[in-house]
Structure formats: structure tokens, C-alpha cells
Short mmCIF file of C-alpha atoms in Angstrom, two decimals:
data_model
loop_
_atom_site.label_atom_id
_atom_site.label_comp_id
_atom_site.label_asym_id
_atom_site.label_seq_id
_atom_site.Cartn_x
_atom_site.Cartn_y
_atom_site.Cartn_z
CA MET U 1 -4.40 -18.18 23.05
CA ARG U 2 -1.08 -18.63 24.86
CA SER U 3 1.75 -20.05 22.80
CA ALA U 4 3.69 -23.06 24.04
CA ASP U 5 6.85 -21.25 22.91
CA PRO U 6 7.85 -18.65 25.55
CA THR U 7 9.80 -16.66 22.93
CA ILE U 8 6.63 -15.84 21.00
CA PRO U 9 4.73 -12.78 22.29
CA VAL U 10 1.18 -13.44 23.44
CA LEU U 11 -1.63 -11.54 21.72
CA ASP U 12 -4.84 -11.16 23.69
CA LEU U 13 -7.58 -11.44 21.06
CA SER U 14 -10.25 -10.79 23.70
CA ALA U 15 -8.89 -7.26 24.10
CA SER U 16 -10.40 -4.30 22.24
CA SER U 17 -9.16 -3.65 18.74
CA THR U 18 -7.39 -0.52 20.01
CA ASP U 19 -5.56 -2.48 22.70
CA LEU U 20 -4.74 -5.20 20.18
CA THR U 21 -3.29 -2.53 17.90
CA ARG U 22 -0.97 -1.51 20.69
CA GLN U 23 0.08 -5.10 21.33
CA LEU U 24 0.95 -5.56 17.65
CA CYS U 25 2.77 -2.24 17.32
CA ASP U 26 4.93 -2.96 20.34
CA ILE U 27 6.25 -6.03 18.51
CA GLU U 28 8.86 -4.33 16.34
CA SER U 29 8.55 -5.57 12.75
CA VAL U 30 10.57 -3.32 10.47
CA SER U 31 10.72 -4.87 6.98
CA GLY U 32 12.90 -7.96 7.15
CA ASN U 33 12.15 -8.50 10.82
CA GLU U 34 8.50 -9.65 10.62
CA LYS U 35 9.00 -13.20 11.90
CA THR U 36 8.18 -12.50 15.56
CA ALA U 37 4.97 -10.64 14.66
CA THR U 38 3.89 -13.38 12.25
CA ASP U 39 4.68 -16.03 14.87
CA ALA U 40 2.50 -14.17 17.38
CA ILE U 41 -0.42 -13.87 14.95
CA GLU U 42 -0.14 -17.52 13.99
CA ALA U 43 0.00 -18.66 17.61
CA SER U 44 -3.04 -16.55 18.50
CA LEU U 45 -5.14 -18.20 15.76
CA ALA U 46 -3.85 -21.75 16.16
CA GLY U 47 -6.55 -24.16 17.31
CA LEU U 48 -9.51 -22.11 16.09
CA ASP U 49 -11.72 -24.69 14.38
CA HIS U 50 -13.27 -22.31 11.85
CA LEU U 51 -9.92 -21.28 10.34
CA GLU U 52 -7.47 -23.16 8.15
CA LEU U 53 -3.95 -21.72 8.41
CA PHE U 54 -1.19 -21.56 5.78
CA ARG U 55 2.28 -20.12 6.43
CA ASN U 56 4.51 -18.92 3.61
CA GLY U 57 7.70 -17.35 4.86
CA ASP U 58 6.50 -14.53 7.09
CA ALA U 59 3.09 -14.32 5.43
CA LEU U 60 0.11 -16.00 7.06
CA VAL U 61 -3.19 -16.98 5.44
CA ALA U 62 -6.28 -17.96 7.45
CA ARG U 63 -9.34 -19.22 5.57
CA THR U 64 -12.89 -20.16 6.44
CA ASN U 65 -14.36 -23.04 4.45
CA LEU U 66 -18.08 -22.79 5.12
CA GLY U 67 -19.28 -23.55 1.61
CA ARG U 68 -20.53 -20.02 0.97
CA ASP U 69 -21.16 -19.13 -2.66
CA ARG U 70 -18.81 -16.12 -2.52
CA ARG U 71 -15.38 -15.50 -1.01
CA VAL U 72 -13.83 -12.24 0.18
CA VAL U 73 -10.08 -11.68 0.64
CA ILE U 74 -9.08 -9.23 3.39
CA ALA U 75 -5.37 -8.44 3.66
CA GLY U 76 -2.89 -6.27 5.52
CA HIS U 77 0.88 -6.00 5.78
CA ILE U 78 2.63 -6.42 9.12
CA ASP U 79 5.94 -4.72 8.35
CA THR U 80 6.76 -1.08 9.07
CA VAL U 81 9.34 1.45 7.98
CA PRO U 82 12.35 1.89 10.32
CA LEU U 83 11.91 3.28 13.82
CA ASN U 84 12.89 6.76 14.94
CA ASN U 85 12.40 6.72 18.70
CA ASN U 86 8.67 6.04 18.22
CA LEU U 87 8.27 2.77 20.10
CA PRO U 88 6.91 1.71 22.51
CA THR U 89 3.47 3.10 21.75
CA ARG U 90 1.53 5.40 24.02
CA TYR U 91 -1.96 6.80 24.25
CA GLU U 92 -2.38 10.55 23.92
CA SER U 93 -5.17 13.08 23.53
CA ILE U 94 -5.07 16.04 21.11
CA ASP U 95 -7.89 18.61 21.05
CA GLY U 96 -10.18 16.18 22.82
CA ARG U 97 -9.54 13.27 20.43
CA ASP U 98 -7.81 10.10 21.61
CA TYR U 99 -4.92 8.60 19.65
CA LEU U 100 -2.47 5.72 19.79
CA TRP U 101 1.00 7.10 18.97
CA GLY U 102 3.90 5.09 17.59
CA ARG U 103 5.46 3.39 14.59
CA GLY U 104 3.03 1.22 12.64
CA THR U 105 -0.12 2.58 14.24
CA VAL U 106 -1.27 4.07 10.92
CA ASP U 107 0.64 1.99 8.39
CA MET U 108 -0.89 -0.37 9.07
CA LYS U 109 -1.15 -2.38 12.26
CA ALA U 110 -4.43 -0.78 13.30
CA GLY U 111 -5.99 -2.32 10.20
CA VAL U 112 -4.19 -5.59 10.89
CA ALA U 113 -5.52 -5.63 14.47
CA VAL U 114 -9.10 -5.14 13.30
CA GLN U 115 -8.69 -7.96 10.79
CA LEU U 116 -7.13 -10.25 13.37
CA LYS U 117 -9.86 -9.68 15.94
CA LEU U 118 -12.63 -10.29 13.40
CA ALA U 119 -10.89 -13.37 12.00
CA ALA U 120 -10.96 -14.90 15.47
CA GLU U 121 -14.47 -13.84 16.45
CA LEU U 122 -16.52 -14.23 13.26
CA THR U 123 -16.99 -17.97 13.10
CA ALA U 124 -19.91 -17.89 10.64
CA PRO U 125 -19.62 -14.88 8.30
CA ILE U 126 -22.12 -14.57 5.43
CA VAL U 127 -19.27 -15.10 2.94
CA ASP U 128 -16.20 -17.27 3.14
CA VAL U 129 -13.22 -15.12 4.10
CA THR U 130 -9.53 -15.41 3.35
CA TRP U 131 -7.53 -13.32 5.82
CA ILE U 132 -3.95 -12.51 4.79
CA TRP U 133 -1.18 -10.90 6.85
CA TYR U 134 1.96 -10.43 4.79
CA ASP U 135 5.55 -9.22 4.95
CA HIS U 136 7.89 -6.84 3.07
CA GLU U 137 5.35 -4.33 1.77
CA GLU U 138 7.52 -1.32 2.63
CA VAL U 139 10.53 -2.38 0.58
CA SER U 140 11.37 -3.67 -2.90
CA GLU U 141 8.46 -5.00 -4.93
CA SER U 142 10.42 -8.20 -5.55
CA LEU U 143 10.26 -9.00 -1.81
CA ASN U 144 6.55 -8.21 -1.29
CA GLY U 145 4.89 -11.08 0.57
CA LEU U 146 1.56 -10.67 -1.19
CA GLY U 147 3.32 -10.76 -4.53
CA ARG U 148 5.16 -13.89 -3.41
CA LEU U 149 1.88 -15.56 -2.50
CA ALA U 150 0.41 -14.58 -5.86
CA ARG U 151 3.36 -16.22 -7.64
CA GLU U 152 3.75 -19.33 -5.51
CA HIS U 153 0.20 -20.00 -4.28
CA PRO U 154 -2.26 -18.05 -6.45
CA GLU U 155 -5.07 -20.33 -5.31
CA LEU U 156 -4.85 -18.77 -1.84
CA LEU U 157 -5.69 -15.34 -3.27
CA GLU U 158 -8.76 -16.48 -5.19
CA GLY U 159 -11.97 -14.66 -4.34
CA ASP U 160 -14.76 -12.45 -5.60
CA PHE U 161 -13.85 -9.21 -3.83
CA ALA U 162 -10.84 -7.94 -1.87
CA ILE U 163 -10.21 -5.37 0.85
CA LEU U 164 -6.77 -4.02 1.72
CA GLY U 165 -6.46 -2.42 5.14
CA GLU U 166 -4.36 0.56 4.02
CA PRO U 167 -5.01 3.75 6.04
CA THR U 168 -7.92 5.67 4.51
CA ASN U 169 -9.31 7.63 7.49
CA ALA U 170 -11.83 4.79 7.86
CA GLN U 171 -13.36 5.57 4.46
CA ILE U 172 -13.54 3.39 1.38
CA GLU U 173 -11.05 4.27 -1.35
CA GLY U 174 -11.57 2.40 -4.59
CA GLY U 175 -8.81 1.06 -6.81
CA CYS U 176 -5.58 2.99 -7.19
CA ASN U 177 -3.53 4.98 -9.66
CA GLY U 178 -0.81 3.29 -11.66
CA ASN U 179 2.81 4.26 -11.12
CA LEU U 180 5.61 4.68 -13.66
CA ARG U 181 9.19 5.86 -13.17
CA ALA U 182 11.39 6.78 -16.09
CA GLU U 183 14.89 8.10 -16.66
CA VAL U 184 15.07 10.72 -19.40
CA ARG U 185 18.61 11.42 -20.65
CA THR U 186 20.49 13.96 -22.70
CA PHE U 187 24.04 13.52 -23.99
CA GLY U 188 26.77 16.07 -24.73
CA LEU U 189 30.51 16.28 -25.04
CA ARG U 190 32.99 16.74 -22.19
CA ALA U 191 35.33 19.69 -22.22
CA HIS U 192 37.22 21.90 -19.79
CA SER U 193 34.85 24.53 -18.44
CA ALA U 194 37.41 27.23 -19.30
CA ARG U 195 36.90 26.29 -22.95
CA ALA U 196 33.23 25.36 -22.81
CA TRP U 197 32.69 26.07 -26.49
CA VAL U 198 34.73 22.99 -27.33
CA GLY U 199 32.13 20.74 -25.67
CA ARG U 200 28.37 20.43 -25.42
CA ASN U 201 26.58 20.78 -22.09
CA ALA U 202 24.15 17.90 -21.52
CA ILE U 203 22.55 19.67 -18.54
CA HIS U 204 21.74 22.71 -20.67
CA ASP U 205 20.29 20.39 -23.30
CA ALA U 206 17.88 19.05 -20.66
CA ALA U 207 16.05 22.41 -20.55
CA PRO U 208 13.27 21.19 -22.91
CA ILE U 209 12.58 18.31 -20.52
CA PHE U 210 11.92 20.72 -17.66
CA MET U 211 9.89 23.00 -19.91
CA ALA U 212 7.68 20.05 -20.90
CA LEU U 213 7.20 19.09 -17.25
CA ALA U 214 6.42 22.66 -16.19
CA ALA U 215 3.87 23.06 -18.99
CA TYR U 216 2.24 19.67 -18.45
CA VAL U 217 -1.41 19.80 -17.34
CA PRO U 218 -2.28 16.57 -15.48
CA ARG U 219 -5.61 14.95 -16.20
CA GLU U 220 -8.51 14.36 -13.86
CA VAL U 221 -10.15 11.16 -15.04
CA GLU U 222 -13.47 9.71 -13.94
CA VAL U 223 -13.44 5.93 -13.62
CA GLU U 224 -16.60 4.18 -12.45
CA GLY U 225 -17.81 7.35 -10.78
CA LEU U 226 -14.54 8.21 -8.99
CA VAL U 227 -12.25 11.01 -10.18
CA TYR U 228 -8.55 10.15 -10.21
CA ARG U 229 -5.90 12.88 -10.37
CA GLU U 230 -2.78 12.19 -12.38
CA GLY U 231 0.67 13.71 -11.99
CA LEU U 232 3.88 13.95 -14.04
CA ASN U 233 6.86 15.26 -12.10
CA ALA U 234 10.63 15.37 -12.00
CA VAL U 235 11.72 13.72 -8.77
CA GLY U 236 15.48 13.73 -9.29
CA VAL U 237 18.27 15.08 -11.49
CA THR U 238 21.84 13.87 -11.94
CA GLY U 239 24.63 15.18 -14.15
CA GLY U 240 28.20 16.36 -14.10
CA ILE U 241 31.42 14.79 -12.83
CA ALA U 242 33.50 17.75 -11.63
CA GLY U 243 33.33 21.49 -11.07
CA ASN U 244 35.55 22.25 -14.05
CA VAL U 245 34.17 19.78 -16.61
CA ILE U 246 31.33 20.37 -19.07
CA PRO U 247 28.95 17.44 -18.43
CA ASP U 248 28.39 14.93 -21.19
CA GLU U 249 25.27 13.34 -19.64
CA CYS U 250 22.23 14.46 -17.68
CA MET U 251 19.45 12.25 -16.32
CA VAL U 252 16.04 13.51 -15.17
CA HIS U 253 14.13 11.00 -13.04
CA VAL U 254 10.42 11.36 -13.87
CA ASN U 255 7.46 9.91 -11.94
CA TYR U 256 4.09 9.48 -13.65
CA ARG U 257 0.98 8.64 -11.63
CA PHE U 258 -1.73 7.60 -14.06
CA ALA U 259 -5.45 6.89 -13.74
CA PRO U 260 -6.50 3.22 -13.73
CA SER U 261 -8.36 3.74 -17.01
CA ARG U 262 -4.94 3.81 -18.68
CA SER U 263 -2.91 0.62 -18.99
CA GLY U 264 0.76 0.45 -18.18
CA ALA U 265 1.58 0.17 -21.89
CA GLN U 266 -0.50 3.27 -22.62
CA ALA U 267 1.20 5.14 -19.77
CA GLU U 268 4.62 4.25 -21.18
CA ALA U 269 3.58 5.38 -24.66
CA HIS U 270 2.32 8.68 -23.22
CA VAL U 271 5.62 9.37 -21.44
CA ARG U 272 7.65 8.50 -24.52
CA GLU U 273 5.48 10.85 -26.60
CA ILE U 274 6.03 13.74 -24.19
CA PHE U 275 9.79 13.24 -24.24
CA ASP U 276 10.09 12.39 -27.92
CA GLY U 277 13.64 12.90 -29.13
CA PHE U 278 15.21 12.02 -25.78
CA GLU U 279 16.44 8.66 -24.50
CA VAL U 280 13.74 7.30 -22.19
CA THR U 281 14.32 4.28 -19.96
CA ILE U 282 11.40 2.85 -17.97
CA VAL U 283 12.76 1.70 -14.60
CA ASP U 284 9.51 0.84 -12.80
CA LEU U 285 5.93 0.27 -13.93
CA ALA U 286 2.97 -0.81 -11.82
CA GLU U 287 -0.52 -1.12 -13.23
CA GLY U 288 -3.36 0.72 -11.53
CA ALA U 289 -6.62 -0.84 -10.36
CA THR U 290 -10.16 0.16 -11.27
CA PRO U 291 -12.53 0.73 -8.32
CA GLY U 292 -14.70 -2.38 -8.78
CA LEU U 293 -17.48 -0.71 -6.82
CA THR U 294 -20.20 -1.93 -9.17
CA ASP U 295 -19.91 -5.50 -7.85
CA PRO U 296 -22.87 -6.46 -5.57
CA LEU U 297 -20.45 -7.40 -2.78
CA ALA U 298 -18.85 -3.97 -3.03
CA GLN U 299 -22.25 -2.27 -3.00
CA HIS U 300 -23.25 -4.21 0.10
CA PHE U 301 -19.96 -3.24 1.71
CA LEU U 302 -20.58 0.45 0.92
CA GLU U 303 -24.00 0.24 2.52
CA ALA U 304 -22.65 -1.43 5.66
CA VAL U 305 -19.78 1.02 6.12
CA GLY U 306 -21.64 4.15 5.05
CA GLY U 307 -20.16 7.31 3.63
CA GLU U 308 -19.04 8.00 0.09
CA ALA U 309 -16.30 6.10 -1.71
CA LYS U 310 -13.24 8.06 -2.80
CA PRO U 311 -10.39 7.34 -5.24
CA LYS U 312 -6.96 6.16 -4.08
CA TYR U 313 -4.36 8.44 -5.66
CA GLY U 314 -1.33 6.42 -4.63
CA TRP U 315 -0.44 2.88 -5.68
CA THR U 316 -1.34 0.05 -3.29
CA ASP U 317 -1.46 -3.72 -3.35
CA VAL U 318 -5.11 -3.64 -4.46
CA ALA U 319 -3.54 -3.64 -7.93
CA ARG U 320 -2.37 -7.21 -7.31
CA PHE U 321 -5.95 -8.31 -6.78
CA SER U 322 -7.13 -6.33 -9.79
CA ALA U 323 -4.53 -8.15 -11.89
CA LEU U 324 -6.17 -11.40 -10.80
CA GLY U 325 -9.55 -10.14 -11.98
CA MET U 326 -10.87 -9.26 -8.51
CA PRO U 327 -12.43 -5.89 -7.65
CA ALA U 328 -10.63 -4.43 -4.65
CA VAL U 329 -10.82 -1.43 -2.33
CA ASN U 330 -8.68 0.16 0.38
CA TYR U 331 -10.29 0.50 3.82
CA GLY U 332 -8.52 1.05 7.09
CA PRO U 333 -8.05 3.32 10.10
CA GLY U 334 -5.49 6.11 10.10
CA ASP U 335 -4.66 9.29 8.24
CA PRO U 336 -2.42 8.44 5.25
CA LEU U 337 -0.56 11.73 5.81
CA LYS U 338 0.71 10.30 9.11
CA ALA U 339 2.03 7.10 7.55
CA HIS U 340 5.82 6.86 8.06
CA ALA U 341 5.82 10.13 10.04
CA ASP U 342 7.85 10.40 13.22
CA ASP U 343 4.65 11.39 15.05
CA GLU U 344 2.66 8.57 13.45
CA ARG U 345 -0.59 8.18 15.37
CA VAL U 346 -4.05 6.72 14.73
CA ALA U 347 -7.35 8.04 16.08
CA LEU U 348 -8.97 5.42 18.29
CA ASP U 349 -12.44 6.19 16.96
CA GLN U 350 -11.28 5.27 13.45
CA ILE U 351 -10.12 1.84 14.65
CA GLU U 352 -13.53 1.32 16.24
CA ASP U 353 -15.36 2.55 13.14
CA CYS U 354 -13.48 0.15 10.88
CA GLU U 355 -14.15 -2.78 13.17
CA ARG U 356 -17.83 -1.86 13.37
CA GLY U 357 -18.16 -1.50 9.59
CA LEU U 358 -16.39 -4.73 8.70
CA ARG U 359 -18.17 -6.67 11.43
CA ALA U 360 -21.60 -5.46 10.31
CA TRP U 361 -20.88 -6.35 6.69
CA LEU U 362 -19.39 -9.79 7.32
CA ALA U 363 -22.04 -10.72 9.88
CA GLY U 364 -24.85 -9.55 7.62
CA SER U 365 -26.32 -7.35 10.32
#
């Protein structure tokens, strides 16, 4: 639908999902600059009788209200990481496989395009659907558009099952690991390095921290039939103020990825136990999400899409739905290893596969 405002880009929803992906990607929407993309999505859906639209900042919600006995929430973020000479998009072929190259193709405008096309075309799905396109996923958690909706309008996120269009190589990935970041500190006494024996070296005193990390054996934990791999790693070290001063403080930045069977409180207790005797400050903690694949809606979705569900090792916004008591999975086109890469590119067949799977499930065919 053409917008009455000439400053708003026109999205052709009759185009293929691959072409629609290109249209969306060529609207630059680095985090903080999503307004134009959201305006374009909103204008393209305006006037469709089967959808009720809600705008919250640069997040857009479109809902069917058909009186179905179950509701599904399908969401995707429209922001991207910064550009690096990777727009406009272009089609390319590598080893006989066709790709769309450019920023946002994987993370995650291909998934957004599939969702947008189906939102417009599926006027009578077998379940009521809440479609969400949101802002600020790639930056601080406090700015996340889905989190903002959950705080300000939790009723818009209500449903029985949720799908997040994160790149998964067009395969279902259930739940997600939790994520904890901690600062582990040692303290010493400053002295001139020529008379080091007068002081106490805080960096040397951090040796047991590194020994504990090197000796740590991460767990593999089965949760609802999926095996999640944990990880405990140093991701940064700071200490010292000058080349001739014995340092009086050292900080090791530790990242713990934990299986969704473990709560955030349990994860914190585990980290504090490992580094007992040291000052430990938790600077970030995000709960994981269990797969939720035992729900009948999820089972039906698995059957429609085909293949075998896998675990999601990283943290994603499915955890927000899990916190609301909704089972949630990740499902979208694109190789996660190409997310944020300078040569970011999505295989066209994966876009088509995701559209086909979601369409079959929502149409009941």
C-alpha cells in the first residue's frame, strides 16, 4: 500500500519474501534510527481490515482478533548493528547457492520480511496472531523495544506460544541459555616497582582466578530433550596504573552462559562459589528460557516446519516471553555466524523455507 507521506518508503507486500527482505534492508535502521523502517512497515499494513495496529515508539504491533481459542506471538527486531560499507544490498551466488548480501540480511530483516508478508496475506489463520516488530535490540537492554512493550503494555504480549525470528538457519531452536557477567577483583598495595617487596601485586594475586577458569569443566545439560552447553570464561582483564607502579587492584571480567534449567539466582550462587574468597560483583544477569516444545502448539509447529529442534546457546528475547509464562522458540532464516559480519548474507532458499513453514502452520495446511 502506498503511503500518503512521500517521505515514507513504500514496501511492496506483493513482492516475494526475498525481494521484500531487500526492500527492508535498504532502509538503513541502525539502532536508534529505526523510525523510517517502522513508518514504512506501519504504512504498508494500514487499512488491512484483519489487523489492529498499535504503535509504541518505534515498535509496531499488529493483531488479529478472530476469536480463536489460542493466540501466537511472532516477533522480530528491525534494528541492525552499524554499517561498514555493506549497503545497499546485492544478490550474489556462491558455489551455486543464491544469497542476498548486506547489513541486516541475517540479523534479522529476512525474518522480519517473512513475518510482514504473512501478516498481510494470512487473513484467517487457525490461531489469532500478534505480530511484533520492535526497536533497539542490538543495544542496551534498557532500550530494548520488546522489553519496553512488556513493561508498558504487557497485555499486547499475551499469548500461548511465541516465535522469535532470530537467524537459526531456518531450523527451530528452543529456549536459550541464560547470561551472567561478573567482575572478580583482587586488591594489593601500591609501591614503586623498583622496591616491589614493599607492596603487594594485585595482578599476581589474580592467578587463582585464572587457574579456576582454566580448570573449569562446563556442563552439558539436557532440558526437555535438548542439550545446552554452558561456558565460563574470562572476557576481559584490567589492572595497573603505570609502568613503574605495583598495581593495587586487578579486575577479571567473567562471562557465564548457563543452561535454562538453572535460575539466575542459582547461576550467581555458582559463580560466587567458584570465586569464593574474592570480591565478586554481578554486573549483568539475564534469565534463560526453557524450550517449551512440549506444548501442543509447539508440537504442531515442529510438524509443519519439519526437521529436528536444537538448543539456542546464546541469549535471545525468547527469555522475555518465557518470563511471562509463554513457551517460545527461535526460528528464522540466516546463519547466526554471519550476523554482524561485514559479509553478512542470507541464503534465499532459507527465506523461502521459513515462509513456507510458517505459512503452512498458521494456515493449518
